[in-house]
Coordinates of C-alpha atoms in Angstrom, one line a residue:
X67 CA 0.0 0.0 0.0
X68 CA 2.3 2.7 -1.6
X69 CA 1.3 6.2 0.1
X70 CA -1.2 5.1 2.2
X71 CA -1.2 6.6 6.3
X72 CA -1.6 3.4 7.9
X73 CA -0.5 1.1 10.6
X74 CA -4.1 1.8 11.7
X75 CA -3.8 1.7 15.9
X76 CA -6.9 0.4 17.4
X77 CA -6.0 0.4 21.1
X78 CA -2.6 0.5 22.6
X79 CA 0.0 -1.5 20.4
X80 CA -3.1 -3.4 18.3
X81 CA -3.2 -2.1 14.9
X82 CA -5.2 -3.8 12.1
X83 CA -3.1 -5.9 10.1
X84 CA -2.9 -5.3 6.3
X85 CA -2.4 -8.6 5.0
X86 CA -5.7 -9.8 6.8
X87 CA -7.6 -6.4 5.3
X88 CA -10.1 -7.4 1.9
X89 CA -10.4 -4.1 -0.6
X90 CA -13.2 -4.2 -3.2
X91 CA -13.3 -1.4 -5.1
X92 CA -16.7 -0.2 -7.3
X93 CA -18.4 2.5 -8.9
X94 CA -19.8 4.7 -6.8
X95 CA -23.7 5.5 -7.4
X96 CA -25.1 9.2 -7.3
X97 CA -24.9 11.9 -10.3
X98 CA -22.9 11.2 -13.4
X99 CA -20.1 13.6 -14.9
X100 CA -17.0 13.6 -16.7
X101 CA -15.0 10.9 -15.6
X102 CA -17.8 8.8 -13.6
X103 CA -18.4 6.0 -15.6
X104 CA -14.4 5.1 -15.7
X105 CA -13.6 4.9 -12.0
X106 CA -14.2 2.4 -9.2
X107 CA -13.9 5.1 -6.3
X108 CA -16.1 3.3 -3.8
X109 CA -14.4 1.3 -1.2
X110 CA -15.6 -1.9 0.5
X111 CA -13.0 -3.1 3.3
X112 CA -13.4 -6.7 4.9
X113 CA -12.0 -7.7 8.0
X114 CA -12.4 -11.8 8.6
X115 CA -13.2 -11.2 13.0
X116 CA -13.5 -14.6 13.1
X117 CA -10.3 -15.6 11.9
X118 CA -8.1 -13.0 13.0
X119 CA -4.8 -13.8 14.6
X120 CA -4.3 -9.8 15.4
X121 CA -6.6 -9.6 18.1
X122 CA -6.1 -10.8 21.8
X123 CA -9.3 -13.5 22.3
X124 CA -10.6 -11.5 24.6
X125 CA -11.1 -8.6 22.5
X126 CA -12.2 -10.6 19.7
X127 CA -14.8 -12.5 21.9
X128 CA -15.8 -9.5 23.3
X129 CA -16.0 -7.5 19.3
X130 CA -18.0 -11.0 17.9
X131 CA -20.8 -10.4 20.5
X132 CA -21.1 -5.9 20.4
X133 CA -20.8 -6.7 16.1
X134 CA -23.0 -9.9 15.8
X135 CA -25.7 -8.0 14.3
X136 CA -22.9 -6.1 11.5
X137 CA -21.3 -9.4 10.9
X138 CA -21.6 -11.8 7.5
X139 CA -19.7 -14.8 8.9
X140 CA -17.7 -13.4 11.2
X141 CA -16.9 -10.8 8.1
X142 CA -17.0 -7.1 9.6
X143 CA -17.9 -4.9 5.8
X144 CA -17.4 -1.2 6.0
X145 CA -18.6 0.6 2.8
X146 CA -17.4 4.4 2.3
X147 CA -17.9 6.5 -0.9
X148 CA -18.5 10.0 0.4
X149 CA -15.4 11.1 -1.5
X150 CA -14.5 11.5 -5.3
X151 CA -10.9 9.7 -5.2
X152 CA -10.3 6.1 -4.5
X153 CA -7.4 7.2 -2.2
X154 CA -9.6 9.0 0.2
X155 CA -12.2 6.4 0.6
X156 CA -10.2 4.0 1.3
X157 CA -8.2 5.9 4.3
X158 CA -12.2 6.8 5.5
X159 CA -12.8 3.3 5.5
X160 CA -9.8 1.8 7.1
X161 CA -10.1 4.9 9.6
X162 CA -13.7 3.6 10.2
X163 CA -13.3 0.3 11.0
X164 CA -10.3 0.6 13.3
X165 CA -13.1 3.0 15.2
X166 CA -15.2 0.3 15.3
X167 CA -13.2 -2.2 16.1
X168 CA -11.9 0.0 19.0
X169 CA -15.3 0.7 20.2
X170 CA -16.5 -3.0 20.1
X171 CA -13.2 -4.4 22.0
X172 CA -13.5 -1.7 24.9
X173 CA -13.4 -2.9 28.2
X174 CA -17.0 -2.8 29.9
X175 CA -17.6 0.8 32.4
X176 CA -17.0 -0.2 35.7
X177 CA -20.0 -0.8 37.4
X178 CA -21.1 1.7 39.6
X179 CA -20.6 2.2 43.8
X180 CA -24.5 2.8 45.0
X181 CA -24.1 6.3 47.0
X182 CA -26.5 7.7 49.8
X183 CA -27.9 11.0 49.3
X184 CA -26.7 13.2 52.6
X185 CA -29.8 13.8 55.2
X186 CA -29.0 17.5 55.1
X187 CA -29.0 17.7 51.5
X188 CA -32.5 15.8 51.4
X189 CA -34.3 17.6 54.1
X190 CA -33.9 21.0 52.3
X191 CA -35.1 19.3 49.5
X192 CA -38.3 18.5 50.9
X193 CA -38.2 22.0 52.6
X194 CA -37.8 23.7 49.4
X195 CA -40.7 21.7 47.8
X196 CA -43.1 22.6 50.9
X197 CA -42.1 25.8 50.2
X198 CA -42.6 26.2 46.3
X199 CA -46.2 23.7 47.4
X200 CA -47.1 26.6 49.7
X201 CA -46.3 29.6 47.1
X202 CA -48.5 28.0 44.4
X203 CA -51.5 26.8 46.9
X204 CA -51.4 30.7 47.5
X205 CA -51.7 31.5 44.2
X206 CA -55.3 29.4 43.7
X207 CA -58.4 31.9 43.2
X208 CA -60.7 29.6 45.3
X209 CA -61.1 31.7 48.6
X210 CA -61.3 35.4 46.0
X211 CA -64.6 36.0 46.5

């Protein structure tokens, strides 16, 4: 891959190898012109999850389950034409999927530590809603006569 801007990191030292990365390349629909009909500038990158050697198990275990629904037998497909040259579709793709795969392999949030609300901090809570409750029952025009 002459001039492209790649390793492509997806976490730490993990980058997405090039040898396991699929290009297809295709006419892109939309409006016609001058030069249209003659190049294959959209990009379709595959990435075999699967198979991949690249990934720790864990991430890829963890990337199969997040992805299942994406996934064409254990093939992760990201499609990008939003650009005119071949060259810049295919660094939005590879970009893409080494976002993907670096949101799908995160580590879960921690989970999180159940916290009491302070007495003080509640009781003028209640006080301040008495009060805004006593300000509005003020306000009704039943006893205007």
């Amino acid at each position: 891959m002459d001039g492209m801007s790649g390793p492509y990191v997806i976490r730490g030292s993990v980058c997405l190898p090039e040898a396991e990365l699929l290009w297809r390349f295709s006419r892109s629909s939309g409006p016609g012109g001058q030069h249209v009909n003659t190049s294959d500038s959209q990009v379709e990158l595959r990435f075999d999850l699967a198979r991949t050697e690249a990934l720790p198990e864990v991430w890829k275990q963890r990337a199969l389950e997040r992805l299942a629904g994406r996934l064409t037998g254990g093939v992760l497909t990201v499609r990008a034409s939003e650009h005119r040259s071949q060259w810049r579709n295919r660094e939005t793709a590879a970009v893409r999927l080494a976002a993907l795969l670096a949101e799908a392999t995160a580590p879960p949030p921690k989970p999180r530590k159940p916290t009491r609300i302070p007495r003080g901090i509640n009781e003028r809570r209640l006080r301040e809603k008495k009060q805004r409750a006593e300000t509005k029952r003020g306000r009704s025009a039943r006893d205007w006569t």
